[in-house]
Coordinates of C-alpha atoms in Angstrom, one line a residue:
M1 CA -76.5 -49.5 -16.4
S2 CA -75.4 -48.2 -19.8
L3 CA -71.9 -47.0 -20.7
S4 CA -71.2 -43.9 -22.7
S5 CA -69.0 -44.0 -25.8
E6 CA -66.2 -42.4 -23.8
E7 CA -66.6 -45.0 -21.1
I8 CA -66.5 -47.8 -23.6
E9 CA -63.2 -46.6 -24.9
R10 CA -61.8 -46.0 -21.4
Y11 CA -62.7 -49.5 -20.3
A12 CA -62.0 -51.3 -23.6
R13 CA -59.5 -53.7 -22.1
H14 CA -62.0 -54.8 -19.5
I15 CA -64.8 -55.0 -22.0
I16 CA -62.9 -57.4 -24.3
L17 CA -62.1 -59.7 -21.3
R18 CA -64.2 -62.8 -21.5
D19 CA -64.8 -62.9 -17.7
V20 CA -65.7 -59.2 -17.5
G21 CA -67.2 -57.8 -20.7
G22 CA -69.8 -55.2 -21.0
P23 CA -72.1 -56.6 -18.3
G24 CA -69.2 -56.8 -15.8
Q25 CA -68.2 -53.3 -16.5
A26 CA -71.8 -52.2 -16.0
R27 CA -71.8 -53.9 -12.6
L28 CA -68.6 -52.0 -11.7
K29 CA -70.3 -48.7 -12.7
A30 CA -73.3 -49.5 -10.5
A31 CA -71.3 -50.5 -7.5
R32 CA -70.8 -48.6 -4.3
V33 CA -67.5 -49.3 -2.5
L34 CA -66.3 -47.9 0.8
V35 CA -62.6 -47.6 1.4
I36 CA -61.5 -47.3 5.1
G37 CA -58.3 -45.3 5.1
A38 CA -56.6 -43.2 2.4
G39 CA -53.1 -44.1 3.5
G40 CA -50.6 -46.8 2.4
L41 CA -53.1 -49.4 1.4
G42 CA -55.9 -47.0 0.5
A43 CA -53.6 -45.0 -2.0
P44 CA -53.2 -47.8 -4.7
L45 CA -56.6 -49.3 -3.8
L46 CA -58.5 -46.1 -4.5
Q47 CA -56.6 -45.4 -7.7
Y48 CA -57.2 -48.9 -9.2
L49 CA -60.9 -48.9 -8.1
A50 CA -61.3 -45.5 -9.8
A51 CA -59.4 -46.6 -12.9
A52 CA -61.6 -49.7 -13.1
G53 CA -64.8 -47.6 -13.2
I54 CA -66.4 -48.2 -9.8
G55 CA -69.4 -45.9 -9.9
T56 CA -69.3 -44.6 -6.3
I57 CA -66.4 -44.7 -3.9
G58 CA -66.7 -43.6 -0.3
I59 CA -63.5 -42.7 1.5
A60 CA -63.4 -42.7 5.3
D61 CA -60.3 -41.1 6.9
D62 CA -59.7 -38.3 9.4
D63 CA -56.0 -37.8 8.9
I64 CA -54.0 -35.1 7.1
V65 CA -51.1 -35.7 4.7
S66 CA -47.6 -35.5 6.3
L67 CA -44.2 -35.5 4.6
S68 CA -43.4 -39.0 6.0
N69 CA -46.5 -40.4 4.3
L70 CA -45.2 -39.7 0.8
Q71 CA -42.7 -42.6 0.9
R72 CA -45.6 -45.0 0.3
Q73 CA -49.0 -43.2 0.1
I74 CA -48.8 -42.4 -3.6
I75 CA -52.2 -40.9 -4.1
H76 CA -50.9 -37.8 -2.3
G77 CA -48.1 -35.4 -3.4
T78 CA -45.8 -32.9 -1.9
P79 CA -48.3 -30.0 -2.5
D80 CA -50.9 -31.9 -0.4
I81 CA -48.9 -31.8 2.8
D82 CA -51.2 -30.6 5.7
R83 CA -54.3 -31.2 3.6
P84 CA -57.0 -33.7 4.7
K85 CA -56.2 -37.1 3.0
V86 CA -59.8 -37.3 1.9
D87 CA -59.6 -34.1 0.0
S88 CA -56.2 -35.0 -1.6
A89 CA -57.6 -38.4 -2.7
I90 CA -60.7 -36.8 -4.2
N91 CA -58.6 -34.6 -6.4
A92 CA -56.4 -37.5 -7.5
I93 CA -59.4 -39.6 -8.4
A94 CA -61.0 -36.7 -10.3
R95 CA -57.8 -36.4 -12.4
L96 CA -57.8 -40.1 -13.1
N97 CA -61.5 -40.8 -13.9
P98 CA -64.2 -38.1 -13.9
H99 CA -66.9 -40.8 -14.2
V100 CA -66.4 -41.8 -10.6
A101 CA -68.5 -40.2 -7.8
V102 CA -66.6 -39.8 -4.6
V103 CA -68.3 -39.5 -1.2
P104 CA -66.0 -38.1 1.5
H105 CA -66.3 -39.3 5.1
R106 CA -63.8 -37.2 7.0
L107 CA -64.1 -39.0 10.3
R108 CA -62.7 -41.7 12.5
V109 CA -64.7 -44.9 12.3
D110 CA -66.1 -45.7 15.8
D111 CA -68.7 -47.8 17.4
D112 CA -71.3 -45.1 17.0
N113 CA -71.0 -44.6 13.2
V114 CA -69.6 -47.9 11.8
D115 CA -72.9 -49.8 11.1
A116 CA -74.6 -46.9 9.4
L117 CA -71.5 -46.1 7.4
L118 CA -71.0 -49.6 6.1
A119 CA -74.7 -50.2 5.4
D120 CA -74.7 -47.5 2.7
Y121 CA -72.3 -49.4 0.5
D122 CA -72.2 -52.7 -1.4
I123 CA -68.7 -53.8 -0.4
I124 CA -66.1 -52.6 2.1
A125 CA -62.3 -52.5 1.7
D126 CA -60.4 -51.9 5.0
G127 CA -57.0 -50.5 4.7
S128 CA -56.8 -49.1 8.2
D129 CA -53.6 -49.2 10.2
N130 CA -54.8 -50.3 13.6
F131 CA -56.3 -53.4 15.2
A132 CA -59.2 -51.5 16.9
T133 CA -60.6 -50.3 13.6
R134 CA -59.9 -53.6 11.9
Y135 CA -62.0 -55.5 14.4
R136 CA -64.7 -52.8 14.6
V137 CA -65.1 -52.8 10.8
S138 CA -65.1 -56.6 10.4
D139 CA -67.6 -57.1 13.2
A140 CA -69.9 -54.4 11.6
A141 CA -69.5 -55.9 8.1
F142 CA -70.9 -59.2 9.5
R143 CA -73.8 -57.4 11.3
V144 CA -74.9 -55.4 8.3
G145 CA -74.3 -58.2 5.8
R146 CA -71.5 -56.7 3.6
P147 CA -68.5 -58.4 2.0
L148 CA -65.2 -57.1 3.4
V149 CA -61.7 -57.1 1.8
L150 CA -59.2 -56.7 4.6
G151 CA -55.5 -56.0 4.1
A152 CA -52.8 -55.6 6.8
L153 CA -49.2 -54.5 6.7
G154 CA -46.0 -55.3 8.7
T155 CA -42.5 -54.0 8.1
F156 CA -41.7 -56.5 5.2
D157 CA -44.8 -58.7 5.5
A158 CA -48.5 -58.4 4.8
S159 CA -51.7 -60.3 4.7
L160 CA -54.9 -60.2 2.8
T161 CA -58.3 -62.0 3.0
T162 CA -61.9 -61.5 2.0
L163 CA -64.7 -62.0 4.5
R164 CA -68.3 -62.9 3.6
A165 CA -69.2 -63.9 7.1
H166 CA -72.9 -63.1 6.7
E167 CA -73.1 -65.9 4.1
S168 CA -72.6 -69.6 4.2
G169 CA -70.6 -72.0 2.0
P170 CA -72.0 -74.5 -0.5
D171 CA -72.3 -77.1 2.3
G172 CA -74.3 -74.7 4.5
T173 CA -71.5 -74.0 7.0
P174 CA -71.2 -70.3 7.8
N175 CA -68.3 -68.5 6.2
P176 CA -65.6 -67.5 8.7
T177 CA -65.4 -64.1 10.4
Y178 CA -62.2 -62.3 11.2
R179 CA -62.6 -63.5 14.7
C180 CA -62.5 -67.1 13.5
L181 CA -59.0 -66.3 12.2
F182 CA -57.8 -64.0 15.0
P183 CA -60.2 -64.3 18.0
E184 CA -58.9 -61.2 19.8
P185 CA -56.6 -58.3 19.0
P186 CA -53.1 -58.5 20.4
A187 CA -52.5 -56.7 23.7
P188 CA -51.7 -53.0 23.3
G189 CA -48.0 -52.3 22.7
T190 CA -47.1 -55.9 21.6
V191 CA -47.2 -55.1 17.8
P192 CA -45.2 -52.0 16.9
T193 CA -46.8 -49.4 14.7
C194 CA -45.5 -48.3 11.3
E195 CA -44.3 -45.1 12.9
E196 CA -42.3 -47.2 15.4
A197 CA -41.0 -50.0 13.3
G198 CA -41.0 -48.6 9.8
I199 CA -42.3 -50.2 6.5
I200 CA -40.8 -50.8 3.1
G201 CA -42.5 -48.3 0.8
A202 CA -43.4 -50.5 -2.2
L203 CA -45.2 -53.2 -0.1
P204 CA -48.5 -51.2 0.4
G205 CA -48.6 -50.8 -3.4
I206 CA -48.6 -54.6 -3.9
V207 CA -51.2 -55.3 -1.2
G208 CA -53.5 -52.3 -2.1
S209 CA -53.5 -53.5 -5.7
L210 CA -54.4 -57.0 -4.7
M211 CA -57.2 -55.6 -2.5
A212 CA -58.5 -53.7 -5.6
L213 CA -58.4 -57.0 -7.5
E214 CA -60.4 -58.7 -4.8
V215 CA -63.1 -55.9 -4.7
I216 CA -63.4 -56.0 -8.5
R217 CA -63.6 -59.8 -8.5
A218 CA -66.4 -59.7 -5.8
I219 CA -68.4 -57.3 -7.9
V220 CA -68.0 -58.9 -11.3
G221 CA -67.9 -62.5 -10.2
F222 CA -64.9 -64.1 -11.9
G223 CA -62.3 -66.5 -10.5
E224 CA -61.8 -67.7 -7.0
G225 CA -61.6 -65.1 -4.2
L226 CA -60.0 -65.2 -0.8
V227 CA -63.0 -66.2 1.3
G228 CA -61.7 -68.7 3.9
R229 CA -58.1 -68.1 2.7
L230 CA -55.4 -65.9 4.1
L231 CA -52.8 -64.7 1.6
L232 CA -49.4 -64.1 3.3
I233 CA -46.7 -62.0 1.7
D234 CA -43.0 -62.0 2.7
A235 CA -41.2 -59.2 0.9
L236 CA -37.8 -60.3 2.3
T237 CA -37.9 -63.6 0.5
M238 CA -40.5 -62.6 -2.1
R239 CA -42.8 -65.4 -1.0
F240 CA -46.5 -65.7 -1.3
E241 CA -48.4 -68.4 0.6
T242 CA -52.1 -69.0 1.1
L243 CA -53.5 -70.6 4.3
S244 CA -57.0 -71.9 4.6
Y245 CA -59.2 -71.2 7.6
G246 CA -62.8 -71.9 8.5
W247 CA -65.7 -71.0 10.7
D248 CA -65.1 -71.4 14.4
P249 CA -68.3 -72.4 16.1
D250 CA -67.0 -70.9 19.4
N251 CA -66.2 -67.5 18.0
V252 CA -68.0 -64.7 19.9
L253 CA -69.5 -63.1 16.8
S254 CA -71.1 -65.8 14.6
G255 CA -70.5 -68.9 16.7
A256 CA -73.2 -71.4 17.4
G257 CA -76.0 -69.6 19.2
N258 CA -74.7 -66.1 18.4
R259 CA -75.1 -65.8 14.6
E260 CA -78.7 -64.8 14.3
K261 CA -78.8 -62.4 17.2
S262 CA -75.6 -60.7 15.9
L263 CA -77.0 -59.9 12.4
T264 CA -78.7 -56.5 12.0
P265 CA -82.3 -57.0 10.7

C-alpha cells in the first residue's frame, strides 16, 4: 500500500527507523484494528494508533462522556460531556490524522455480536473495564483467530499481555489463552470497580500507550511482544515486572481435546 507525500512527511520518524521503514508503515496503513472501549485505556490507545497511521480503526463503546471521566480519559474534553464516547473519539482522531478511517460500533459487546465484530478486524485491543467483557472478547479472539492485546487497571496497579491463542509456539505447543492465566473471572463484588475504589489518572495513559506499542509491534513485526508474558505495573513503587505463563492443557477453551472444536471454521 503506497504512501502519499504528505503521509511520508507525517510518518518520517517511523520511516527512518530501521525496524519499521516504509514497508512497516505501509503495513500499518493496511491494518484494521478494533479497540474495545473508548475510556481510560482506549483514550491514549486510540490516539497513538491514529498517530501511527493505522489505516482503519474500529471503536466499540456504548457509553457517554461524563464529567468524572475527564480526569483520565484524555481523548474527550469538557464540551463532549453527554456525547457518545464513540462520537467524541471520532472527532479527536479526525483532528489528529485525517488519513485514518474510523468505524464506529456504538454497542455493548455481547455473546451475540462478539464473534462477527472481531472477525472483521486484523487485531483486537481490549481496554474494557469489566471482567465479563474481558473474558468474552478473549474467548472470541481465540475462536475467530485474531491476536488480542489486553490491558487491565486497578487503583495504582495494572497489567498487560498479548494473546495469540489460535497459534502455536516454535515447539508446537499452543500459545496460552487468557483462561490459562486466569481460568475463571472473580466472583461478582470481590473486585471493586473504578467507580467504587478510584484510580490514579495518569496510570491509564501509561498502559494505553503500551497497548498501542504492542499493537504496532504485532503489525510491523519488530522486537519481542508479550505473548506468554504478563507485564505488571505498580504505580506506588514505580515497579515494572514481567511474569511468564504458558498453555494449560486443562483450560476449558483450548485445552487438550477442546482446541479444534472451539475454533471457528
